[in-house]
JSON list of C-alpha atoms in Angstrom, two decimals:
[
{"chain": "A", "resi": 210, "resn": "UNK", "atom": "CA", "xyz": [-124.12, 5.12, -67.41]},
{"chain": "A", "resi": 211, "resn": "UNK", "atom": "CA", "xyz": [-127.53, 5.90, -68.60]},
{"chain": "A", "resi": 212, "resn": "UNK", "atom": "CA", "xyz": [-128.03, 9.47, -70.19]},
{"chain": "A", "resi": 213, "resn": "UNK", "atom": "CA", "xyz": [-131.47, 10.77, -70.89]},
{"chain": "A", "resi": 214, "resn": "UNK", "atom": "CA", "xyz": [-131.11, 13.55, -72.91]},
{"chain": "A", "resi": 215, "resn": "UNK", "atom": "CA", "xyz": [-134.85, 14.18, -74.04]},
{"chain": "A", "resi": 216, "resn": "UNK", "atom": "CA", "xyz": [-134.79, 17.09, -72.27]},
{"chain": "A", "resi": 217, "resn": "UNK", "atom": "CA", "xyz": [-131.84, 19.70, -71.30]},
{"chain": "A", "resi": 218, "resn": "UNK", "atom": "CA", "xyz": [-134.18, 22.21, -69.44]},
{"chain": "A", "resi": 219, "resn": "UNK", "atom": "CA", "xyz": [-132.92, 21.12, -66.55]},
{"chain": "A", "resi": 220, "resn": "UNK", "atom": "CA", "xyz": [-129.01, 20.06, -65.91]},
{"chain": "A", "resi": 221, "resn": "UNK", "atom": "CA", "xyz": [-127.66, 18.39, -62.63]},
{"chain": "A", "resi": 222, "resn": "UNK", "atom": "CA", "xyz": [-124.10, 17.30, -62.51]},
{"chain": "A", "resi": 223, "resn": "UNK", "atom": "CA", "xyz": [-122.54, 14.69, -60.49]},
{"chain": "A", "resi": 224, "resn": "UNK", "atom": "CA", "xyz": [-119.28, 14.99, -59.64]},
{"chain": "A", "resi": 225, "resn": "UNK", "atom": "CA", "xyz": [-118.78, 11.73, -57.61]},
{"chain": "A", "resi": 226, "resn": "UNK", "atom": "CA", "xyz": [-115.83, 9.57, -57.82]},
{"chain": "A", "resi": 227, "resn": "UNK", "atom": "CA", "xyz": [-117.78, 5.83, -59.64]},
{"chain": "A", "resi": 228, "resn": "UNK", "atom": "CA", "xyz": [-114.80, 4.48, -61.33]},
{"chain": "A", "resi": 229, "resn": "UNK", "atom": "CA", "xyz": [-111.05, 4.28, -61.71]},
{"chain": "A", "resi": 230, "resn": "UNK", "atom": "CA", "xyz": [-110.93, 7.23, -64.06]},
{"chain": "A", "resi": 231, "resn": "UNK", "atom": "CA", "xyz": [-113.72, 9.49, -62.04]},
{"chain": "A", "resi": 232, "resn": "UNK", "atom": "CA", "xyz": [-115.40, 10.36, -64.62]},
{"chain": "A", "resi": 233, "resn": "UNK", "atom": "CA", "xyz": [-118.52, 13.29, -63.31]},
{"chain": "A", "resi": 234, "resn": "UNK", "atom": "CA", "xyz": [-121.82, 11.56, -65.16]},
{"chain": "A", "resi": 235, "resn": "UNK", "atom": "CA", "xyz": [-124.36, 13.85, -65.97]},
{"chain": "A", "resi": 236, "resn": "UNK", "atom": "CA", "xyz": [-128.20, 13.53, -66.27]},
{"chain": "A", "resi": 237, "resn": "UNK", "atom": "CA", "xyz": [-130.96, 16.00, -67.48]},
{"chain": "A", "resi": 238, "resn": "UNK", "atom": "CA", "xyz": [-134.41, 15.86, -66.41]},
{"chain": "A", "resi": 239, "resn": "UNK", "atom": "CA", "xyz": [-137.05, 18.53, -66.89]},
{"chain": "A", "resi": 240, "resn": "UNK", "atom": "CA", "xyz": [-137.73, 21.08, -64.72]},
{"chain": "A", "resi": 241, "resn": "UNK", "atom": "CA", "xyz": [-141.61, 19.91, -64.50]},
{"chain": "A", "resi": 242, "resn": "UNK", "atom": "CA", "xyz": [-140.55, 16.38, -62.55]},
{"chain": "A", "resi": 243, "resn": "UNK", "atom": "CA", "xyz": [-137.91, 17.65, -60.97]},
{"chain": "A", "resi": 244, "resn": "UNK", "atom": "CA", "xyz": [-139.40, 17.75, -57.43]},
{"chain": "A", "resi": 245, "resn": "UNK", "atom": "CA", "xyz": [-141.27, 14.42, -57.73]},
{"chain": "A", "resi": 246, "resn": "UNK", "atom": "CA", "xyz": [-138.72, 12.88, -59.78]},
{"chain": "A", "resi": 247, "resn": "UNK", "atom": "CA", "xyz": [-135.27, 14.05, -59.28]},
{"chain": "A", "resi": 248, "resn": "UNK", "atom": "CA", "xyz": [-133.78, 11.35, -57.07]},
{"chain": "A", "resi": 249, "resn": "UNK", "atom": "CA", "xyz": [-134.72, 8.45, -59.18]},
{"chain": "A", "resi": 250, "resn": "UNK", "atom": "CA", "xyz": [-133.31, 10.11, -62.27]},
{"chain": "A", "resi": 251, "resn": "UNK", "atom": "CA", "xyz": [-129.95, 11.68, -59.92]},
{"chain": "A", "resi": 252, "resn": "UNK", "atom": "CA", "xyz": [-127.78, 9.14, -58.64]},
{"chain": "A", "resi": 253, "resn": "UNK", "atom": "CA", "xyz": [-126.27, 6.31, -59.98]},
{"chain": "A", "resi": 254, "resn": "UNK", "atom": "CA", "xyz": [-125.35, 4.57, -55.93]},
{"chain": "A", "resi": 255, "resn": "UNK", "atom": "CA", "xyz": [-128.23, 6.09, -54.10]},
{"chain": "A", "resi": 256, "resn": "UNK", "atom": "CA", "xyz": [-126.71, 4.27, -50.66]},
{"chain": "A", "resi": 257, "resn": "UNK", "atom": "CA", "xyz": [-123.67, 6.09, -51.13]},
{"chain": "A", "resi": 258, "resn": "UNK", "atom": "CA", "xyz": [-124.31, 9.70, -52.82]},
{"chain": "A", "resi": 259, "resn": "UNK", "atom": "CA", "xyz": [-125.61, 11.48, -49.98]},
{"chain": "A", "resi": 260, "resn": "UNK", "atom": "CA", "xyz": [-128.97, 11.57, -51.54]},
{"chain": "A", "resi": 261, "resn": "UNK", "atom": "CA", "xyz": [-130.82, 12.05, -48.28]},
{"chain": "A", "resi": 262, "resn": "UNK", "atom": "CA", "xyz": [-128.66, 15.29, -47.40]},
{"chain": "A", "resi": 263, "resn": "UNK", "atom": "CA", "xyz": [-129.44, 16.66, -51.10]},
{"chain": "A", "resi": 264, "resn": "UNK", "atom": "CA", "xyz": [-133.43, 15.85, -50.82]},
{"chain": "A", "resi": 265, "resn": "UNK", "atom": "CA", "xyz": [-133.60, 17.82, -47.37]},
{"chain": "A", "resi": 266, "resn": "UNK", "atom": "CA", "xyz": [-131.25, 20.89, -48.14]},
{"chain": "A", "resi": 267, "resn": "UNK", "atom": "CA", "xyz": [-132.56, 21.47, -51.86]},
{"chain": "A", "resi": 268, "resn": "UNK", "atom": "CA", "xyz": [-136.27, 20.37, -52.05]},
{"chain": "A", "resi": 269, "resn": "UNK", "atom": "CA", "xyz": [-137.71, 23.55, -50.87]},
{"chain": "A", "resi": 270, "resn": "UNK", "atom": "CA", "xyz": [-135.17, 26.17, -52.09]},
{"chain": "A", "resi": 271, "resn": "UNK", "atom": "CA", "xyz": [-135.12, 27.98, -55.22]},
{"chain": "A", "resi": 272, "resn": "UNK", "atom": "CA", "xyz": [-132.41, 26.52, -56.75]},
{"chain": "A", "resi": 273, "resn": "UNK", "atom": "CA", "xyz": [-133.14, 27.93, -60.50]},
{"chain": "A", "resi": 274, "resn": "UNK", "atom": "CA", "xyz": [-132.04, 25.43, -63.60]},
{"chain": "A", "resi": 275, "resn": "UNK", "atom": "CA", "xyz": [-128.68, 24.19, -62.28]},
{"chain": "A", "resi": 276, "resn": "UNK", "atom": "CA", "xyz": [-127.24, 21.99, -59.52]},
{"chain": "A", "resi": 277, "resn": "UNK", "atom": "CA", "xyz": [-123.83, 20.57, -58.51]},
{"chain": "A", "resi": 278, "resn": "UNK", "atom": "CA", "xyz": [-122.74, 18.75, -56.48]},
{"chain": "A", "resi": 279, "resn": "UNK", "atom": "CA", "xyz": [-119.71, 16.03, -54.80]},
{"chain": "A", "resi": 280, "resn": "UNK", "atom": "CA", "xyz": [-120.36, 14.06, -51.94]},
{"chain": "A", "resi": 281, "resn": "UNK", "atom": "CA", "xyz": [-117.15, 12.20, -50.85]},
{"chain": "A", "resi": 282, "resn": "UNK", "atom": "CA", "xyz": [-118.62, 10.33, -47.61]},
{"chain": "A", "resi": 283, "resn": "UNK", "atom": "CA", "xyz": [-117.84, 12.58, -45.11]},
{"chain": "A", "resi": 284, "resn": "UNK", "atom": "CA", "xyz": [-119.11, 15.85, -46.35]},
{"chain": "A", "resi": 285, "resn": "UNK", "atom": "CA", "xyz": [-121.63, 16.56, -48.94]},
{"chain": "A", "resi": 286, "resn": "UNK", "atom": "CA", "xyz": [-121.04, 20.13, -51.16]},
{"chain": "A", "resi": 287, "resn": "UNK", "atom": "CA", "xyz": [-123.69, 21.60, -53.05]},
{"chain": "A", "resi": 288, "resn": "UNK", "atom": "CA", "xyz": [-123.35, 24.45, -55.53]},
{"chain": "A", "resi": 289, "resn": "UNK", "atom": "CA", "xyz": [-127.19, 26.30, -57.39]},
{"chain": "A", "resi": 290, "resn": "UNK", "atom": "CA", "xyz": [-124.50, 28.46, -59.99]},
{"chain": "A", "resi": 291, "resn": "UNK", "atom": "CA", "xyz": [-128.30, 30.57, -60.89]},
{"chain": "A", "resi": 292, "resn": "UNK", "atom": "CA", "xyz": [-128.71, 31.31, -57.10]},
{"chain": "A", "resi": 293, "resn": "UNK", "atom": "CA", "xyz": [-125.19, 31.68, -56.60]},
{"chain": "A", "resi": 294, "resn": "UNK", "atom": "CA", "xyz": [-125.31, 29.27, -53.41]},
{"chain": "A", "resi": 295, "resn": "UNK", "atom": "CA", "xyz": [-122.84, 27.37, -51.58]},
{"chain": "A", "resi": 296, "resn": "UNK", "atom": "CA", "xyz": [-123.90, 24.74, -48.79]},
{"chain": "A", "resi": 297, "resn": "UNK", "atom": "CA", "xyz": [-121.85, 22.40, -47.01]},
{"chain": "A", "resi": 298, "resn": "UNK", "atom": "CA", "xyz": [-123.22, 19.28, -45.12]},
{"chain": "A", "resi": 299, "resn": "UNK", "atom": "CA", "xyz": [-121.16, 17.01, -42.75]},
{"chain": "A", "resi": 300, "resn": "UNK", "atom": "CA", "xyz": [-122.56, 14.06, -43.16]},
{"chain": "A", "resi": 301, "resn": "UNK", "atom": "CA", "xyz": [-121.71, 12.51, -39.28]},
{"chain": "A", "resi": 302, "resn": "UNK", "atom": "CA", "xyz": [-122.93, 15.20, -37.64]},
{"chain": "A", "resi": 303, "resn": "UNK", "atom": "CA", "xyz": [-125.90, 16.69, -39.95]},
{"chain": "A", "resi": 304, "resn": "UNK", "atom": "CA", "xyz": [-124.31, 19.89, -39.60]},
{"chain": "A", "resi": 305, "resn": "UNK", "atom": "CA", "xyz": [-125.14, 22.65, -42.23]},
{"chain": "A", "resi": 306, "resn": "UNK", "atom": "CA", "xyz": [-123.55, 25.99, -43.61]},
{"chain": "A", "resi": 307, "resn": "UNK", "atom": "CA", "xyz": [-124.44, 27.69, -46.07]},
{"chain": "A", "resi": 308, "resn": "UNK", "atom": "CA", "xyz": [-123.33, 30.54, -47.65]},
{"chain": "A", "resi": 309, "resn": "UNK", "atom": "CA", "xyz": [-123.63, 32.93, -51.26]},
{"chain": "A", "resi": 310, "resn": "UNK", "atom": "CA", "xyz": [-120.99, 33.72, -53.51]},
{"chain": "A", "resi": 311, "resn": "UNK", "atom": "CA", "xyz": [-120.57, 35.83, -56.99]},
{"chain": "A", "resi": 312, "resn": "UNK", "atom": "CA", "xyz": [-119.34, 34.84, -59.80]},
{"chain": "A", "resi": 313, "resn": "UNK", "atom": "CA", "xyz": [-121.52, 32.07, -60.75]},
{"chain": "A", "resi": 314, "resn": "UNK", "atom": "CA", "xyz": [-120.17, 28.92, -58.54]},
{"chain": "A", "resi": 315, "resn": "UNK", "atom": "CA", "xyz": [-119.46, 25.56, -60.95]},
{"chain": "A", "resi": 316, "resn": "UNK", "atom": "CA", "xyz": [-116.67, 23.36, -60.50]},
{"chain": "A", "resi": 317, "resn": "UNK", "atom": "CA", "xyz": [-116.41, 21.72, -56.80]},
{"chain": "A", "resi": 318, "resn": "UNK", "atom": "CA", "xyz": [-113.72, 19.46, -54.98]},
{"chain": "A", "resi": 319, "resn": "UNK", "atom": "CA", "xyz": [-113.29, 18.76, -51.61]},
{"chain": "A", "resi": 320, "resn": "UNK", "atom": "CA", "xyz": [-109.94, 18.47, -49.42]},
{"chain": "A", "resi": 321, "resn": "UNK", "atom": "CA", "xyz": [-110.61, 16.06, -46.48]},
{"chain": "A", "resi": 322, "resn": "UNK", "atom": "CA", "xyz": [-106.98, 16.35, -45.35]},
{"chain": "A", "resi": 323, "resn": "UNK", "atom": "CA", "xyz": [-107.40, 20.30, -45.32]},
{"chain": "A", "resi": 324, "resn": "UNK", "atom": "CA", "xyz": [-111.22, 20.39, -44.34]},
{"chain": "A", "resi": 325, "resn": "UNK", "atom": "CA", "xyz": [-111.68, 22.90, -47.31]},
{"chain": "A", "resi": 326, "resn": "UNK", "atom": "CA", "xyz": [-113.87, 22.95, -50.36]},
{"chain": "A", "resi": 327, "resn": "UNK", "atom": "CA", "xyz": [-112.83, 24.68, -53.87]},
{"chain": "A", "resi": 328, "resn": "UNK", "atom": "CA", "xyz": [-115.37, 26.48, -56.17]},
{"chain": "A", "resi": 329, "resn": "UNK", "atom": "CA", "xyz": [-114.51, 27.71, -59.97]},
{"chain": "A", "resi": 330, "resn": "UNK", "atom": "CA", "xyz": [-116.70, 30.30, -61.03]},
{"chain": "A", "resi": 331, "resn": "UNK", "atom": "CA", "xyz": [-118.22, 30.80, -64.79]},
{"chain": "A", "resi": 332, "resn": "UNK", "atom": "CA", "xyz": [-117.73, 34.70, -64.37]},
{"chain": "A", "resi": 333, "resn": "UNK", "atom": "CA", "xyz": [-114.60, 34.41, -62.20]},
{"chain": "A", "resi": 334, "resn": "UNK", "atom": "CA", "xyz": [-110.87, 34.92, -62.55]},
{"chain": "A", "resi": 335, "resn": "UNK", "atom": "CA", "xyz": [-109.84, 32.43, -59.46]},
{"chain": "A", "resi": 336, "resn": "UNK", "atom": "CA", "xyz": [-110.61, 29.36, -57.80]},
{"chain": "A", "resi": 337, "resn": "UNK", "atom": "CA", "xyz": [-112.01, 30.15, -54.22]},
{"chain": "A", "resi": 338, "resn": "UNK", "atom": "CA", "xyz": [-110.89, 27.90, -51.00]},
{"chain": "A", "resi": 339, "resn": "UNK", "atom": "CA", "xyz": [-113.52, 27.75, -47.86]},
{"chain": "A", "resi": 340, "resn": "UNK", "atom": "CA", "xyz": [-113.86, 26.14, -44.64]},
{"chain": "A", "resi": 341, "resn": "UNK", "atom": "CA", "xyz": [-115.80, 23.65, -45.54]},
{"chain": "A", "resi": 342, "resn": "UNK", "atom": "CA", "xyz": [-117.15, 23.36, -41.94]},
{"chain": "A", "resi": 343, "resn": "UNK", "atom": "CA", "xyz": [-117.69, 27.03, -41.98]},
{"chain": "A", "resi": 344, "resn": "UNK", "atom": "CA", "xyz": [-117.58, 27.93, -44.96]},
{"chain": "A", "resi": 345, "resn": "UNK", "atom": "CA", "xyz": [-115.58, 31.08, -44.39]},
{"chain": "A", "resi": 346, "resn": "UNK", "atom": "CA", "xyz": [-113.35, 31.96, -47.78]},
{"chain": "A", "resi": 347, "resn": "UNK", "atom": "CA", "xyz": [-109.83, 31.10, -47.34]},
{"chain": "A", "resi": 348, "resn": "UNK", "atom": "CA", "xyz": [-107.99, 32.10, -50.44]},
{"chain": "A", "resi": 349, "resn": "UNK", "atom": "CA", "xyz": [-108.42, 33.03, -53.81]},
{"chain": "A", "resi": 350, "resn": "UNK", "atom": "CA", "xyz": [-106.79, 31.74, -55.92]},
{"chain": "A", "resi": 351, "resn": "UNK", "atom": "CA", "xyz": [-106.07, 33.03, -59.22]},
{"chain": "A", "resi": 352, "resn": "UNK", "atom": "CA", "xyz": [-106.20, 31.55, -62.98]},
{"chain": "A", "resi": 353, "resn": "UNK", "atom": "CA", "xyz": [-105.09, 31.83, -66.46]},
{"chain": "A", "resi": 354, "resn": "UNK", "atom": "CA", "xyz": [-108.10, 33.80, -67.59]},
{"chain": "A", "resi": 355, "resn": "UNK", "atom": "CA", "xyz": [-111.61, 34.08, -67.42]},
{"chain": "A", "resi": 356, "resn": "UNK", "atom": "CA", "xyz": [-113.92, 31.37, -66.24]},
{"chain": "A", "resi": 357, "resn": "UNK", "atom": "CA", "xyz": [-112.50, 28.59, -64.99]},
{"chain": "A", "resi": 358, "resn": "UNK", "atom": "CA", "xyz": [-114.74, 25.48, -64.91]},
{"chain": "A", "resi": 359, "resn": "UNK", "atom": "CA", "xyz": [-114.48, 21.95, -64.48]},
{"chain": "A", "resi": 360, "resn": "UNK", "atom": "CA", "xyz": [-111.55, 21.34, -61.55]},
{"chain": "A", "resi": 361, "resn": "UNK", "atom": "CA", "xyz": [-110.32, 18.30, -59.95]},
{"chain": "A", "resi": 362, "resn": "UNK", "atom": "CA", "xyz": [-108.37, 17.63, -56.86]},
{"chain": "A", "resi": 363, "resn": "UNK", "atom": "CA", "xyz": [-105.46, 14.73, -56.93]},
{"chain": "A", "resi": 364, "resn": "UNK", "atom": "CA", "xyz": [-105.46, 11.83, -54.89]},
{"chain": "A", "resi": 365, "resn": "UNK", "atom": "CA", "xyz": [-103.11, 12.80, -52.61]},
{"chain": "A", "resi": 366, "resn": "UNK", "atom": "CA", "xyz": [-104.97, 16.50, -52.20]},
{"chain": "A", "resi": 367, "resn": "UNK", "atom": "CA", "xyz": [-101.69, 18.61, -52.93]},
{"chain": "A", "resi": 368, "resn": "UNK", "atom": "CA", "xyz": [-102.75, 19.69, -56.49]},
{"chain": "A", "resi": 369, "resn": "UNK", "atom": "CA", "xyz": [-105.78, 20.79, -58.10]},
{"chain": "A", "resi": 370, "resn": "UNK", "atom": "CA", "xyz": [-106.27, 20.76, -62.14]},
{"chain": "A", "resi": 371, "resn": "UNK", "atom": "CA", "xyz": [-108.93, 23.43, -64.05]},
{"chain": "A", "resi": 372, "resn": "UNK", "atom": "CA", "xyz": [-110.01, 23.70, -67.63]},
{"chain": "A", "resi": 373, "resn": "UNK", "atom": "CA", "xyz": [-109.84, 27.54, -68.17]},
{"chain": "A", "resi": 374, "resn": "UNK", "atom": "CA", "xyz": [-112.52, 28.17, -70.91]},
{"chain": "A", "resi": 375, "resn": "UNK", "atom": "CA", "xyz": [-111.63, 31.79, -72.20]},
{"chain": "A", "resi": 376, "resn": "UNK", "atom": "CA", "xyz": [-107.57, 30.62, -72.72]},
{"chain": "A", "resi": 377, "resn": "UNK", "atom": "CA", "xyz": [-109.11, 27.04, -73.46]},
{"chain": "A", "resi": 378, "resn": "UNK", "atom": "CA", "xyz": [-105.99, 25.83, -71.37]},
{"chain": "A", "resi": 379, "resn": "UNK", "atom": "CA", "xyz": [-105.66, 23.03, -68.58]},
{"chain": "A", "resi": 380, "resn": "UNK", "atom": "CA", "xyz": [-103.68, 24.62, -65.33]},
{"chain": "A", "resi": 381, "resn": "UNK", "atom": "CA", "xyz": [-102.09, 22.86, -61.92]},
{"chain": "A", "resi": 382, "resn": "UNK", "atom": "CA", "xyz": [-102.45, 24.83, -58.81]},
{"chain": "A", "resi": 383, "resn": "UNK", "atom": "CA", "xyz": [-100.47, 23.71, -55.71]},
{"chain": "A", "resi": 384, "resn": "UNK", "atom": "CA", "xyz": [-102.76, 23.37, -52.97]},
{"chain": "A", "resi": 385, "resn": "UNK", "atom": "CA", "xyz": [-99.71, 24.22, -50.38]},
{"chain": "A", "resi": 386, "resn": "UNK", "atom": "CA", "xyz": [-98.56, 27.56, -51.79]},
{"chain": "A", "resi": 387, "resn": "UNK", "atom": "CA", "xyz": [-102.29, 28.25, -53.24]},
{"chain": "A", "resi": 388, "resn": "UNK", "atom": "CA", "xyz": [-100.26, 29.01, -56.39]},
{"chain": "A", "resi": 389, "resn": "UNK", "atom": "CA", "xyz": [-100.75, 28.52, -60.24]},
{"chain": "A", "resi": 390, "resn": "UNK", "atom": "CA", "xyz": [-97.84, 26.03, -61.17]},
{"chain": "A", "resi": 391, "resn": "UNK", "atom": "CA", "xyz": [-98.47, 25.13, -64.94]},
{"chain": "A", "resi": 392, "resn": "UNK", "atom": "CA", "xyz": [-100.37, 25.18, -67.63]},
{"chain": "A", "resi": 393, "resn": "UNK", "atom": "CA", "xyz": [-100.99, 23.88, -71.39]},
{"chain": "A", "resi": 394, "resn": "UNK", "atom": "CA", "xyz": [-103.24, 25.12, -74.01]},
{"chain": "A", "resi": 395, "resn": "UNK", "atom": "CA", "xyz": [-106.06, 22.52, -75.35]},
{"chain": "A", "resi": 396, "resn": "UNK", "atom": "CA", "xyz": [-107.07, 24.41, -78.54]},
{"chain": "A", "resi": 397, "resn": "UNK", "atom": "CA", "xyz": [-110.84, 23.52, -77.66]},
{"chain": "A", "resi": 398, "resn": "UNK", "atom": "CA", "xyz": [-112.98, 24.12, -75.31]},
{"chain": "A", "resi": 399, "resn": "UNK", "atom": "CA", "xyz": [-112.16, 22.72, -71.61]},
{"chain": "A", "resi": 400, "resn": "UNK", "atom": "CA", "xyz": [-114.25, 20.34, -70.39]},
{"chain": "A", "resi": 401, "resn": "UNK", "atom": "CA", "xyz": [-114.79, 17.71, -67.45]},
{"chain": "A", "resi": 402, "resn": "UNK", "atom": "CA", "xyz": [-111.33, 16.40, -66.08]},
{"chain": "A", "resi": 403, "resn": "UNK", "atom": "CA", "xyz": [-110.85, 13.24, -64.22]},
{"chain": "A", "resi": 404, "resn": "UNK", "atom": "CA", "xyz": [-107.66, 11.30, -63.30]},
{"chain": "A", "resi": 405, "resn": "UNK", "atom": "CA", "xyz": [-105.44, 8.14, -62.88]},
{"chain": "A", "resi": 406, "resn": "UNK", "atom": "CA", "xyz": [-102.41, 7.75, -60.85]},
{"chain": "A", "resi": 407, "resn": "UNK", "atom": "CA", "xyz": [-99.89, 9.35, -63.02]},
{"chain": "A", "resi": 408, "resn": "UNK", "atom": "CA", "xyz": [-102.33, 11.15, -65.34]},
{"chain": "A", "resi": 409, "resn": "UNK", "atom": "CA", "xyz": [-104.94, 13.71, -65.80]},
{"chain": "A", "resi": 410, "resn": "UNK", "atom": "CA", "xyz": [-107.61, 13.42, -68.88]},
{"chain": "A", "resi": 411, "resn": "UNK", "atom": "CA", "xyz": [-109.53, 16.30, -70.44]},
{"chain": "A", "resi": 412, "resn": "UNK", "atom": "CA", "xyz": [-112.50, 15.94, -72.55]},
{"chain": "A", "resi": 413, "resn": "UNK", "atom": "CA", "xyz": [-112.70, 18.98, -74.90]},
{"chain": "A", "resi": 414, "resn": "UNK", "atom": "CA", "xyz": [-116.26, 19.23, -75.64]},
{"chain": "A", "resi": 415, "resn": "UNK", "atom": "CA", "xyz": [-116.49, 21.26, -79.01]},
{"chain": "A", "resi": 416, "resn": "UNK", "atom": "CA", "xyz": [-115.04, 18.02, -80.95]},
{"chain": "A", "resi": 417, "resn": "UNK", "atom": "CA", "xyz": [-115.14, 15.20, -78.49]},
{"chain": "A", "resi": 418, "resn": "UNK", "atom": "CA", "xyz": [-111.59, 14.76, -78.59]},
{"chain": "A", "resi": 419, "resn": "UNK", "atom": "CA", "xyz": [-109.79, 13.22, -75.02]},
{"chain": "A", "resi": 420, "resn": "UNK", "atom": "CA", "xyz": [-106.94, 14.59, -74.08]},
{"chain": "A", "resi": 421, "resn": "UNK", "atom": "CA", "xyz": [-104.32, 12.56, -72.24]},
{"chain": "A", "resi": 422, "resn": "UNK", "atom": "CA", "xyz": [-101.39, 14.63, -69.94]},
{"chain": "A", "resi": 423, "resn": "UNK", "atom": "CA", "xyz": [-98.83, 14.43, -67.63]},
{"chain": "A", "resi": 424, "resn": "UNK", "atom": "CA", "xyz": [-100.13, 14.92, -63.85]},
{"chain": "A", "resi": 425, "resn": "UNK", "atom": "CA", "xyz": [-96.90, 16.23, -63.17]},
{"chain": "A", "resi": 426, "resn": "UNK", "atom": "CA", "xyz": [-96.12, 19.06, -65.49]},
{"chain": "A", "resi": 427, "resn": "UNK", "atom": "CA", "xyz": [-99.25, 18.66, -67.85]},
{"chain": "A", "resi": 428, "resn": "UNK", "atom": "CA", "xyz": [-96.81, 17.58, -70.75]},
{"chain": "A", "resi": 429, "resn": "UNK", "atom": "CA", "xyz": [-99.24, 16.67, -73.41]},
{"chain": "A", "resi": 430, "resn": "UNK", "atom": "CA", "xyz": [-99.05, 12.95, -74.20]},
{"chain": "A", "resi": 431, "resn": "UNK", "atom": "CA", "xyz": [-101.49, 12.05, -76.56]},
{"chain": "A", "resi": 432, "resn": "UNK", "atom": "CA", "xyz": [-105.02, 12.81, -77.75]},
{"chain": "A", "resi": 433, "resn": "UNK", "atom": "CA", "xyz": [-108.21, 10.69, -79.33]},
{"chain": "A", "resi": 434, "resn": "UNK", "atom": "CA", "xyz": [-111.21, 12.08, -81.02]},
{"chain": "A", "resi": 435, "resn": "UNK", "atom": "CA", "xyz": [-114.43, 10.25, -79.59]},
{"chain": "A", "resi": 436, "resn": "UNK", "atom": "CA", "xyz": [-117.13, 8.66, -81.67]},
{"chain": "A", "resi": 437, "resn": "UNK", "atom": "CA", "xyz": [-119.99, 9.58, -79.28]},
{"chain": "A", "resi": 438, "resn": "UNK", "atom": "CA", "xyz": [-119.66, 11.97, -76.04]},
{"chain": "A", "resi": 439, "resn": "UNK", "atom": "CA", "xyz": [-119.47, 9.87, -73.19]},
{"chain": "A", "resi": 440, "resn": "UNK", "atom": "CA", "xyz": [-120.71, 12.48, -70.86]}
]
């Protein structure tokens, strides 16, 4: 993973799935080669990222410092938190919605088995579920507190996991019942949470430590302060 951090003007985060933990990489570029530049300095697999659907659907908006996105092969999700957008591409059929939502949209993940997409919000007390062919809101669904950010769906799509930043806790919704199931506090701040079979990891940004817990019931098995941020 290559990291240029000469510049944080401009912040695009990339939440696809490139290795058996998933950890979301993360690039900066500045805003002034942003529209020449952005795809050589964006994806790490350009075959497979869905780069041509984020070229045509974000090269003409005004899309303001920040953009997220996941692209899982059949659907592409893009979220501009400063223009509070939401667009959904099917990636078969070219298809496009788009819609805007408050809050501030951050964290993304995508349920193929459901056909819906989940957005946290930085100024948000729930996690919102859409269509994501339509892009009509489904549920909200709410947290533990104020601002939940980075979120992650399970391999099996029946649980999602959120770092809450204002109770710096990790929580487990069920997908099924759209319900809060459990929750731990992390004592720093939440950040980007990836997963294994059995496990869910938490990097806690404001001392690089990596947190290690039970996908189950979030039982806290072990943590490890980190040299360097990976991310």
């Amino acid at each position: 993973l290559e990291i240029d951090t000469s510049s944080s003007q401009y912040c695009i985060y990339n939440f696809n799935s490139d290795s058996t933990l998933e950890i979301p990489p993360y690039s900066f570029v500045s805003r002034k080669v942003f529209r020449e530049n952005l795809l050589d300095k964006w994806y790490i697999n350009k075959r497979n990222n869905g780069h041509i659907y984020i070229e045509k659907h974000l090269k003409n908006k005004n899309t303001g410092r920040n953009i997220h996105f996941y692209n899982n092969g059949s659907y592409t999700v893009i979220l501009c938190p400063e223009s509070n957008s939401l667009i959904s591409i099917n990636n078969k059929s070219n298809s496009v919605s788009e819609t805007t939502i408050s809050g501030v949209p951050f964290g993304v993940a995508i349920s193929e088995k459901r056909n819906e997409v989940y957005i946290s919000g930085l100024f948000s007390r729930s996690i919102l579920a859409f269509d994501i062919n339509t892009l009509n809101i489904i549920d909200s669904i709410p947290v533990n507190g104020h601002s939940p950010r980075f979120i992650s769906i399970d391999g099996k799509e029946d649980a999602l996991f959120c770092g809450v930043r204002s109770s710096n806790s990790l929580v487990k919704i069920n997908i099924e019942s759209r319900k809060l199931v459990s929750f731990v506090g992390t004592e720093n701040i939440p950040g980007p949470i990836f997963q294994s079979d059995s496990t869910v990891y938490l990097l806690q940004t404001q001392n690089n430590i990596l947190g290690k817990f039970k996908k189950d019931n979030l039982v806290h098995l072990e943590s490890r302060r980190l040299n360097d941020y990976p991310l």
